[in-house]
């Protein structure tokens, strides 16, 4: 499967054998050959596959071919790690061997302060046990055991700390590997954080004395240090290529301003011009053009916008994202009430952006408060029935789907939904045996978003109280996202999950069934027909349900 997936995603940096195969395929297509690749499960009793597997195992002739670099590199890395592990296994007397017996990277804790302390415990070097080396003092000795204080002695051996071990680890006999292994048990949130005179946010250290000028000087000093090192690369006669220097400029120097854009977009015009000077200086070094080159020509050569304009645009993107993730945004103190407000400068920029998109901020869907600890939203059937196979003839899909619904969902209210998008309109539709609806939504919405919003609208309009519901949808991606919902799922999926959760609390069973589109299933065909009948006279929904959707379909 991996080989076929590689061939289906062309990339200039893909495996050289993949590039060779694609080149041969292109040659054969030019000769009017039609070649089809089909993946089949291995060791599943498929006759041709089993024969090919048996022949490959008895191969005797050697095929001389050049080894690709990626295979050689992978072999050497694996071999070096194996040799390293063998040498490490012999060093059992090493004090670090008991803590980390296997070679490999350990995960990093999200809080650096805790990560530093954990690393010091692992290597056994702490200020208490090793400061005597700096001050020329005697090693600290345990008054109870008359042994030198070490991390191992304090955590494991010393009887004086037995009560502490019982309190924190709920056991007196503990092993060092359990305490400082790759996944240690650390309690952190239960203790108050140490007080600090400053806080770091978006790469900027904030204190009560901060002013815009101070923040600008801090960022500019970082940028100038990078520029001085960048000159050594840019002024070499046989140095890097220009495009590489521009990439370094964007990722190393200008990224300082991109990262802090939600804060520095409050700068005055004078301060923003100082940021522009850093951008143009870096680009002149990268391009090797003289200092008198106009900024307009300089920016056109590299295809960039002026830095001050990009800072403002990135700041607006940041605040739009915060609006979309309201309950979980760092800008909001509580999940149910907004305690922050945009300053007038940001609010005006957001209004201008919304006006250019012909929408208002209320059109941005916000993240609902949904119990992610129980991700099972409802029953979702994607590949559970025979007719859910696009390769089957339409007649079989149509007849088998009817039999399936009658057999497994005899008492459910059947609702079919669909979303449609054309050059002029984006619409949603749904119908049941009792009623139907058809609405226009914002044209920026994708087909994926329209399909999900159609299900949301059906839950609002077409359901019958205390009646089990079966919703038919032709959007496999929408139902798949809903079945595998997480905090990072699209916001419109979060909204749908919240609606279903509310309905479930009313003792209603809700099931979602995927039906292959355009396969002759009468319910889906009718919903599709209703969605395509939208016109200028169709009702237009103006509510927070609309969202500028994700392009999944």
Coordinates of C-alpha atoms in Angstrom, one line a residue:
X1 CA 0.0 0.0 0.0
X2 CA 2.8 2.4 0.8
X3 CA 4.3 2.1 -2.7
X4 CA 0.9 2.9 -4.3
X5 CA 0.3 5.8 -2.0
X6 CA 3.8 7.2 -2.9
X7 CA 2.9 7.0 -6.6
X8 CA -0.4 8.8 -6.1
X9 CA 1.3 11.8 -4.4
X10 CA 4.0 13.1 -6.7
X11 CA 6.8 15.1 -5.1
X12 CA 10.2 16.0 -6.5
X13 CA 11.8 14.7 -3.3
X14 CA 10.1 11.3 -3.4
X15 CA 11.9 8.0 -3.6
X16 CA 14.0 7.7 -6.8
X17 CA 12.4 4.4 -7.7
X18 CA 9.0 6.1 -7.5
X19 CA 10.2 8.8 -9.9
X20 CA 11.4 6.2 -12.3
X21 CA 8.1 4.3 -12.2
X22 CA 6.2 7.6 -12.8
X23 CA 8.5 8.3 -15.8
X24 CA 7.9 4.9 -17.3
X25 CA 4.1 5.3 -16.8
X26 CA 4.1 8.7 -18.5
X27 CA 6.0 7.1 -21.4
X28 CA 3.5 4.3 -21.7
X29 CA 0.5 6.7 -21.5
X30 CA 2.0 8.6 -24.4
X31 CA 1.9 5.3 -26.3
X32 CA -1.8 5.0 -25.5
X33 CA -1.4 2.3 -22.8
X34 CA -3.9 2.4 -20.0
X35 CA -2.4 1.1 -16.7
X36 CA -4.3 0.6 -13.5
X37 CA -2.9 -0.2 -10.1
X38 CA -4.9 -2.0 -7.5
X39 CA -4.0 -2.7 -3.9
X40 CA -4.9 -6.1 -2.5
X41 CA -4.5 -7.3 1.1
X42 CA -1.5 -9.5 1.5
X43 CA -1.8 -13.1 2.7
X44 CA -5.5 -13.1 2.2
X45 CA -5.7 -16.1 -0.1
X46 CA -5.8 -14.1 -3.4
X47 CA -4.4 -16.5 -6.0
X48 CA -2.2 -14.2 -8.0
X49 CA -0.8 -12.5 -5.0
X50 CA 0.1 -15.7 -3.2
X51 CA 2.0 -17.0 -6.3
X52 CA 4.0 -13.7 -6.6
X53 CA 4.8 -13.9 -2.9
X54 CA 6.0 -17.5 -3.2
X55 CA 8.2 -16.7 -6.2
X56 CA 9.7 -13.7 -4.4
X57 CA 10.8 -15.9 -1.5
X58 CA 12.6 -18.3 -3.8
X59 CA 14.5 -15.6 -5.7
X60 CA 18.1 -16.7 -6.6
X61 CA 19.2 -14.4 -9.5
X62 CA 20.8 -11.1 -8.5
X63 CA 19.5 -7.9 -10.1
X64 CA 22.3 -5.3 -10.3
X65 CA 20.7 -1.9 -9.5
X66 CA 22.0 1.2 -7.9
X67 CA 21.0 1.7 -4.2
X68 CA 18.9 4.8 -3.5
X69 CA 20.4 7.3 -1.0
X70 CA 17.4 7.1 1.3
X71 CA 17.7 3.3 1.7
X72 CA 21.4 3.6 2.4
X73 CA 20.8 6.3 4.9
X74 CA 18.1 4.4 6.6
X75 CA 20.3 1.3 6.9
X76 CA 23.2 3.2 8.3
X77 CA 21.1 5.0 10.9
X78 CA 19.5 1.7 12.0
X79 CA 22.9 0.1 12.1
X80 CA 24.5 2.9 14.1
X81 CA 21.7 2.9 16.6
X82 CA 22.0 -0.9 16.9
X83 CA 25.8 -0.7 17.6
X84 CA 25.2 2.2 20.0
X85 CA 22.6 0.1 21.9
X86 CA 25.0 -2.9 22.1
X87 CA 27.8 -0.8 23.6
X88 CA 25.3 0.8 26.0
X89 CA 24.0 -2.6 27.1
X90 CA 27.4 -3.6 28.3
X91 CA 27.8 -0.5 30.5
X92 CA 25.6 -1.7 33.2
X93 CA 27.7 0.0 35.9
X94 CA 27.0 3.4 34.4
X95 CA 24.7 5.3 36.7
X96 CA 22.7 6.6 33.8
X97 CA 22.1 3.1 32.4
X98 CA 19.6 2.2 35.1
X99 CA 17.6 5.4 34.3
X100 CA 17.7 5.1 30.5
X101 CA 18.5 1.5 29.4
X102 CA 17.4 2.0 25.8
X103 CA 18.8 4.5 23.2
X104 CA 16.2 7.0 21.9
X105 CA 14.6 10.3 22.4
X106 CA 12.4 11.0 25.4
X107 CA 9.3 13.2 25.1
X108 CA 9.7 16.8 26.3
X109 CA 7.3 18.2 28.9
X110 CA 5.3 21.2 27.8
X111 CA 6.6 23.3 30.8
X112 CA 10.3 24.0 30.5
X113 CA 10.7 24.6 34.2
X114 CA 9.5 21.1 35.1
X115 CA 11.4 19.6 32.2
X116 CA 14.7 21.1 33.5
X117 CA 14.1 19.8 37.0
X118 CA 13.3 16.3 35.7
X119 CA 16.4 16.2 33.6
X120 CA 18.5 17.2 36.6
X121 CA 17.0 14.4 38.6
X122 CA 17.7 11.9 35.8
X123 CA 21.4 12.8 35.5
X124 CA 21.7 13.2 39.3
X125 CA 23.1 16.7 39.1
X126 CA 21.2 19.1 41.3
X127 CA 22.3 22.3 43.1
X128 CA 21.9 20.7 46.5
X129 CA 24.1 17.7 45.7
X130 CA 26.8 19.4 43.5
X131 CA 27.2 23.0 44.6
X132 CA 30.1 22.0 46.9
X133 CA 32.2 21.5 43.7
X134 CA 31.7 25.2 42.8
X135 CA 32.4 26.6 46.2
X136 CA 35.2 24.2 47.1
X137 CA 33.3 22.7 50.1
X138 CA 32.8 19.2 51.4
X139 CA 30.2 17.0 49.9
X140 CA 26.9 17.1 51.8
X141 CA 26.5 14.0 54.0
X142 CA 23.2 12.5 55.2
X143 CA 23.1 12.8 59.0
X144 CA 21.0 9.6 59.3
X145 CA 22.9 7.2 57.0
X146 CA 26.3 9.0 57.0
X147 CA 26.5 8.7 53.2
X148 CA 26.9 11.4 50.6
X149 CA 23.7 13.0 49.5
X150 CA 22.7 11.9 46.0
X151 CA 19.5 12.0 44.1
X152 CA 19.2 8.2 44.3
X153 CA 19.8 8.2 48.1
X154 CA 17.2 10.9 48.7
X155 CA 14.5 9.5 46.5
X156 CA 15.0 5.7 47.1
X157 CA 17.2 4.8 50.1
X158 CA 17.2 7.2 52.9
X159 CA 14.7 6.2 55.7
X160 CA 14.4 9.9 56.8
X161 CA 12.4 10.6 53.6
X162 CA 10.1 7.5 53.9
X163 CA 7.1 9.6 54.9
X164 CA 7.6 11.9 51.9
X165 CA 7.8 8.9 49.6
X166 CA 4.5 7.5 51.0
X167 CA 2.8 10.9 50.7
X168 CA 3.9 11.6 47.1
X169 CA 4.2 8.1 45.6
X170 CA 1.8 6.2 47.8
X171 CA 4.5 3.6 48.4
X172 CA 7.6 3.4 50.4
X173 CA 9.6 1.0 48.2
X174 CA 10.1 2.8 44.9
X175 CA 12.5 2.3 42.0
X176 CA 14.3 5.2 40.4
X177 CA 13.3 4.0 36.9
X178 CA 9.6 4.5 37.9
X179 CA 10.2 8.0 39.0
X180 CA 12.4 9.5 36.2
X181 CA 11.6 7.2 33.3
X182 CA 10.4 8.4 29.9
X183 CA 6.8 8.9 31.2
X184 CA 7.2 9.8 34.8
X185 CA 4.3 10.4 37.1
X186 CA 4.4 14.2 37.8
X187 CA 1.9 16.2 39.8
X188 CA 2.1 19.8 38.8
X189 CA -1.3 21.4 38.4
X190 CA -2.2 20.8 42.0
X191 CA 0.6 23.1 43.3
X192 CA 0.6 26.9 42.9
X193 CA 3.0 28.2 40.3
X194 CA 5.9 30.3 41.6
X195 CA 5.4 34.0 41.5
X196 CA 7.3 35.9 38.8
X197 CA 7.9 39.5 38.0
X198 CA 7.4 38.9 34.3
X199 CA 5.6 36.6 31.9
X200 CA 6.6 35.5 28.4
X201 CA 3.9 35.6 25.7
X202 CA 4.5 35.2 21.9
X203 CA 8.2 35.6 22.3
X204 CA 8.0 38.9 24.3
X205 CA 8.9 39.3 28.0
X206 CA 6.2 41.4 29.6
X207 CA 6.8 43.4 32.8
X208 CA 4.8 46.3 34.4
X209 CA 7.4 48.7 32.9
X210 CA 7.0 47.5 29.3
X211 CA 6.4 50.1 26.6
X212 CA 6.1 49.7 22.8
X213 CA 9.6 51.2 22.4
X214 CA 11.1 48.7 24.8
X215 CA 9.4 45.8 23.0
X216 CA 10.6 47.0 19.6
X217 CA 14.2 47.4 20.9
X218 CA 14.1 43.9 22.2
X219 CA 12.9 42.4 18.9
X220 CA 15.2 44.6 16.8
X221 CA 18.2 43.6 18.9
X222 CA 17.4 39.9 18.2
X223 CA 17.0 40.7 14.5
X224 CA 20.2 42.6 14.2
X225 CA 22.2 39.8 15.8
X226 CA 20.8 37.5 13.1
X227 CA 21.5 40.0 10.4
X228 CA 25.1 40.3 11.4
X229 CA 25.5 36.5 11.1
X230 CA 23.5 36.6 7.9
X231 CA 26.0 39.0 6.3
X232 CA 28.7 36.4 6.4
X233 CA 26.6 34.1 4.2
X234 CA 25.3 36.8 1.9
X235 CA 28.7 38.5 1.1
X236 CA 30.5 35.3 0.2
X237 CA 31.6 35.2 -3.4
X238 CA 30.7 31.5 -3.8
X239 CA 27.9 31.4 -1.1
X240 CA 24.4 30.1 -1.0
X241 CA 21.9 30.6 -3.8
X242 CA 19.7 33.7 -3.6
X243 CA 16.4 31.7 -3.0
X244 CA 18.1 30.0 0.0
X245 CA 19.1 33.3 1.5
X246 CA 15.6 34.6 1.1
X247 CA 14.2 31.5 2.9
X248 CA 16.7 32.1 5.7
X249 CA 15.5 35.7 5.9
X250 CA 11.9 34.8 6.2
X251 CA 12.3 31.9 8.6
X252 CA 15.0 33.4 10.9
X253 CA 14.7 37.2 10.9
X254 CA 11.2 38.2 9.7
X255 CA 9.6 35.3 11.6
X256 CA 10.4 37.2 14.9
X257 CA 7.8 39.8 13.8
X258 CA 5.3 37.3 12.4
X259 CA 5.2 35.4 15.7
X260 CA 4.6 38.5 17.7
X261 CA 2.2 40.1 15.2
X262 CA -0.9 40.1 17.6
X263 CA 1.1 42.4 19.9
X264 CA 3.3 44.6 17.7
X265 CA 0.4 45.5 15.4
X266 CA -0.4 48.1 18.1
X267 CA 2.8 49.9 17.3
X268 CA 2.7 53.5 16.0
X269 CA 3.5 54.2 12.4
X270 CA 7.1 55.2 13.3
X271 CA 7.7 51.9 15.1
X272 CA 6.2 49.9 12.2
X273 CA 8.5 51.8 9.8
X274 CA 11.5 50.6 11.9
X275 CA 10.2 47.0 11.3
X276 CA 10.1 47.7 7.6
X277 CA 13.7 48.9 7.6
X278 CA 14.8 45.5 9.1
X279 CA 12.9 43.7 6.4
X280 CA 14.4 45.7 3.5
X281 CA 17.9 45.5 5.0
X282 CA 17.7 41.7 5.2
X283 CA 16.3 41.4 1.7
X284 CA 19.1 43.6 0.3
X285 CA 21.7 41.4 1.8
X286 CA 19.9 38.3 0.5
X287 CA 19.6 39.7 -3.1
X288 CA 23.0 41.5 -3.1
X289 CA 21.4 44.7 -4.5
X290 CA 22.8 48.2 -3.7
X291 CA 21.4 50.2 -0.8
X292 CA 19.7 52.8 -3.2
X293 CA 17.4 50.1 -4.7
X294 CA 13.8 51.4 -4.1
X295 CA 11.8 49.3 -1.7
X296 CA 9.0 48.8 -4.2
X297 CA 11.3 47.1 -6.6
X298 CA 13.0 45.2 -3.8
X299 CA 9.7 43.7 -2.6
X300 CA 8.6 42.8 -6.2
X301 CA 11.8 41.0 -6.8
X302 CA 11.1 38.7 -3.8
X303 CA 7.3 38.6 -4.2
X304 CA 6.6 39.9 -0.7
X305 CA 4.4 42.5 0.9
X306 CA 5.7 45.3 3.2
X307 CA 6.3 43.9 6.7
X308 CA 4.0 46.4 8.5
X309 CA 1.1 45.3 6.2
X310 CA 1.7 41.6 6.9
X311 CA 1.9 42.2 10.6
X312 CA -1.6 43.7 10.6
X313 CA -2.9 40.9 8.4
X314 CA -1.5 38.1 10.6
X315 CA -2.9 39.9 13.7
X316 CA -6.4 39.7 12.2
X317 CA -5.9 36.0 11.5
X318 CA -4.9 35.5 15.1
X319 CA -8.0 37.2 16.5
X320 CA -10.3 35.4 14.0
X321 CA -8.9 32.1 15.3
X322 CA -9.5 33.2 18.9
X323 CA -13.1 34.0 18.1
X324 CA -13.5 30.5 16.5
X325 CA -12.1 28.8 19.7
X326 CA -13.8 31.1 22.2
X327 CA -14.3 28.6 25.1
X328 CA -10.7 27.3 25.0
X329 CA -8.9 30.5 23.9
X330 CA -6.1 31.8 26.0
X331 CA -7.6 35.2 25.7
X332 CA -10.7 34.2 27.7
X333 CA -10.5 33.5 31.4
X334 CA -13.6 31.3 31.7
X335 CA -15.2 28.9 29.2
X336 CA -18.6 30.5 29.5
X337 CA -18.0 34.2 29.5
X338 CA -15.8 36.5 27.4
X339 CA -13.6 38.6 29.7
X340 CA -11.5 40.3 27.1
X341 CA -12.3 42.9 24.4
X342 CA -10.5 43.9 21.3
X343 CA -9.0 47.4 21.3
X344 CA -10.4 49.8 18.8
X345 CA -7.5 49.4 16.4
X346 CA -8.0 45.6 16.2
X347 CA -11.7 45.9 16.1
X348 CA -11.6 48.3 13.2
X349 CA -9.2 46.1 11.3
X350 CA -11.5 43.1 11.9
X351 CA -14.5 45.1 10.7
X352 CA -12.6 46.1 7.5
X353 CA -11.6 42.4 6.8
X354 CA -15.2 41.2 7.4
X355 CA -16.5 43.9 5.1
X356 CA -14.1 42.9 2.3
X357 CA -15.4 39.3 2.7
X358 CA -19.0 40.4 2.7
X359 CA -19.7 39.0 6.2
X360 CA -19.7 39.8 9.9
X361 CA -17.8 38.2 12.8
X362 CA -20.9 36.4 13.8
X363 CA -20.6 34.3 10.7
X364 CA -17.5 32.7 12.2
X365 CA -18.5 29.5 13.9
X366 CA -17.3 29.2 17.5
X367 CA -16.2 26.1 19.3
X368 CA -19.0 24.8 21.5
X369 CA -18.4 23.3 24.9
X370 CA -18.5 19.6 24.2
X371 CA -17.6 16.7 26.5
X372 CA -14.5 15.4 24.6
X373 CA -13.9 12.9 27.4
X374 CA -16.8 10.9 25.8
X375 CA -16.1 11.1 22.0
X376 CA -18.8 8.7 21.1
X377 CA -21.3 11.2 19.6
X378 CA -23.8 8.8 18.2
X379 CA -24.1 5.7 16.0
X380 CA -22.3 6.4 12.7
X381 CA -22.3 3.7 10.0
X382 CA -19.6 4.2 7.3
X383 CA -18.6 0.7 6.2
X384 CA -20.9 -1.5 8.1
X385 CA -23.4 -2.6 5.4
X386 CA -22.9 -4.3 2.0
X387 CA -24.4 -1.4 0.0
X388 CA -21.8 1.1 1.4
X389 CA -19.4 0.3 -1.5
X390 CA -19.1 2.7 -4.4
X391 CA -17.9 -0.1 -6.7
X392 CA -21.2 -1.8 -6.7
X393 CA -23.8 -1.1 -9.4
X394 CA -26.3 1.6 -8.6
X395 CA -29.2 -0.8 -8.8
X396 CA -27.7 -3.1 -6.1
X397 CA -26.9 -0.1 -3.9
X398 CA -30.4 1.3 -4.2
X399 CA -32.2 -2.0 -3.5
X400 CA -29.9 -3.1 -0.8
X401 CA -30.0 0.2 1.0
X402 CA -33.8 0.1 1.2
X403 CA -33.7 -3.5 2.6
X404 CA -31.1 -2.4 5.1
X405 CA -33.1 0.6 6.4
X406 CA -36.3 -1.5 6.7
X407 CA -34.5 -4.3 8.5
X408 CA -32.2 -2.3 10.9
X409 CA -34.1 1.0 11.4
X410 CA -37.8 0.1 11.1
X411 CA -39.0 2.6 13.7
X412 CA -36.7 5.5 12.9
X413 CA -37.7 8.8 11.2
X414 CA -35.7 8.9 8.0
X415 CA -34.1 12.2 7.1
X416 CA -32.0 12.8 4.1
X417 CA -29.6 15.8 3.8
X418 CA -27.4 17.2 1.1
X419 CA -25.2 20.3 0.3
X420 CA -24.6 21.8 -3.1
X421 CA -22.2 24.4 -4.4
X422 CA -22.2 26.1 -7.8
X423 CA -20.6 29.2 -9.3
X424 CA -23.4 31.3 -7.9
X425 CA -24.8 29.7 -4.8
X426 CA -24.0 27.4 -1.9
X427 CA -27.0 25.7 -0.6
X428 CA -28.2 23.1 1.9
X429 CA -31.3 20.9 1.8
X430 CA -33.1 18.2 3.8
X431 CA -36.4 16.4 3.8
X432 CA -38.4 13.7 5.6
X433 CA -41.7 12.2 5.0
X434 CA -43.3 15.1 6.9
X435 CA -41.5 18.3 5.6
X436 CA -38.5 19.6 3.9
X437 CA -36.2 22.7 3.8
X438 CA -33.8 24.4 1.3
X439 CA -31.6 27.4 2.2
X440 CA -28.9 29.5 0.6
X441 CA -25.8 29.9 2.8
X442 CA -22.7 32.2 2.4
X443 CA -21.0 31.4 -0.9
X444 CA -17.6 31.2 0.8
X445 CA -18.7 27.9 2.5
X446 CA -17.2 24.7 1.0
X447 CA -19.2 21.6 0.1
X448 CA -17.9 19.9 3.2
X449 CA -19.3 22.7 5.4
X450 CA -22.5 22.7 3.5
X451 CA -23.0 19.0 4.1
X452 CA -22.4 19.4 7.8
X453 CA -24.6 22.4 8.1
X454 CA -27.4 20.6 6.3
X455 CA -27.3 17.9 9.1
X456 CA -27.3 20.7 11.7
X457 CA -30.4 22.3 10.1
X458 CA -32.2 19.0 9.9
X459 CA -31.7 18.5 13.6
X460 CA -33.3 21.9 14.2
X461 CA -36.2 21.6 11.8
X462 CA -37.1 18.1 10.8
X463 CA -36.8 16.0 14.0
X464 CA -39.9 14.8 15.8
X465 CA -39.8 14.9 19.6
X466 CA -39.2 11.5 21.3
X467 CA -38.8 9.8 17.9
X468 CA -35.6 7.9 16.9
X469 CA -33.8 9.5 14.0
X470 CA -31.8 8.1 11.1
X471 CA -30.0 10.7 9.0
X472 CA -28.8 9.8 5.5
X473 CA -25.8 11.7 4.2
X474 CA -23.6 11.3 1.1
X475 CA -20.6 13.1 2.7
X476 CA -18.2 10.3 3.9
X477 CA -15.6 12.9 5.1
X478 CA -18.2 14.7 7.3
X479 CA -19.3 11.5 9.0
X480 CA -15.7 10.3 9.3
X481 CA -14.7 13.5 11.0
X482 CA -17.7 13.3 13.3
X483 CA -16.9 9.7 14.2
X484 CA -13.2 10.6 15.1
X485 CA -13.9 13.9 16.7
X486 CA -11.3 15.6 18.8
X487 CA -10.4 19.1 20.0
X488 CA -8.6 19.8 16.7
X489 CA -11.6 18.8 14.5
X490 CA -13.1 21.4 12.3
X491 CA -15.3 23.9 14.2
X492 CA -18.4 23.0 12.1
X493 CA -18.0 19.4 13.2
X494 CA -17.7 20.6 16.8
X495 CA -21.0 22.5 16.3
X496 CA -22.7 19.4 14.9
X497 CA -21.5 17.2 17.8
X498 CA -22.8 19.7 20.3
X499 CA -26.3 19.6 18.6
X500 CA -26.3 15.8 18.6
X501 CA -25.3 15.8 22.3
X502 CA -28.2 18.1 23.2
X503 CA -30.6 15.8 21.3
X504 CA -29.3 12.7 23.0
X505 CA -30.0 14.3 26.4
X506 CA -33.7 14.4 25.4
X507 CA -33.7 10.6 25.2
X508 CA -33.5 10.4 21.5
X509 CA -31.5 7.9 19.5
X510 CA -29.7 9.4 16.6
X511 CA -28.0 7.4 13.9
X512 CA -26.0 8.7 10.9
X513 CA -25.8 6.5 7.8
X514 CA -23.5 7.1 4.9
X515 CA -25.0 6.4 1.5
X516 CA -22.9 6.6 -1.7
X517 CA -23.9 9.7 -3.6
X518 CA -25.5 9.5 -7.1
X519 CA -26.2 5.8 -6.7
X520 CA -29.9 5.8 -7.3
X521 CA -30.9 5.9 -3.6
X522 CA -34.3 7.7 -3.7
X523 CA -33.9 9.6 -0.4
X524 CA -30.5 11.0 -1.3
X525 CA -31.4 11.8 -4.9
X526 CA -34.4 13.8 -3.8
X527 CA -32.3 15.8 -1.2
X528 CA -29.7 16.5 -3.9
X529 CA -32.4 17.7 -6.3
X530 CA -33.9 20.0 -3.7
X531 CA -30.4 21.5 -2.9
X532 CA -29.8 22.2 -6.6
X533 CA -33.1 24.0 -7.0
X534 CA -31.9 27.0 -5.0
X535 CA -32.3 30.5 -6.6
X536 CA -32.2 34.2 -5.6
X537 CA -35.6 33.8 -4.1
X538 CA -34.6 30.9 -1.8
X539 CA -34.3 31.9 1.9
X540 CA -30.8 32.9 3.1
X541 CA -29.7 31.9 6.5
X542 CA -28.1 34.6 8.6
X543 CA -27.0 33.0 11.8
X544 CA -23.8 31.8 13.5
X545 CA -24.2 28.4 11.9
X546 CA -22.4 29.7 8.8
X547 CA -18.7 29.3 8.8
X548 CA -16.0 29.7 6.2
X549 CA -15.4 26.0 5.8
X550 CA -12.5 23.6 5.5
X551 CA -11.8 22.3 2.0
X552 CA -12.2 18.5 2.6
X553 CA -14.2 17.7 -0.4

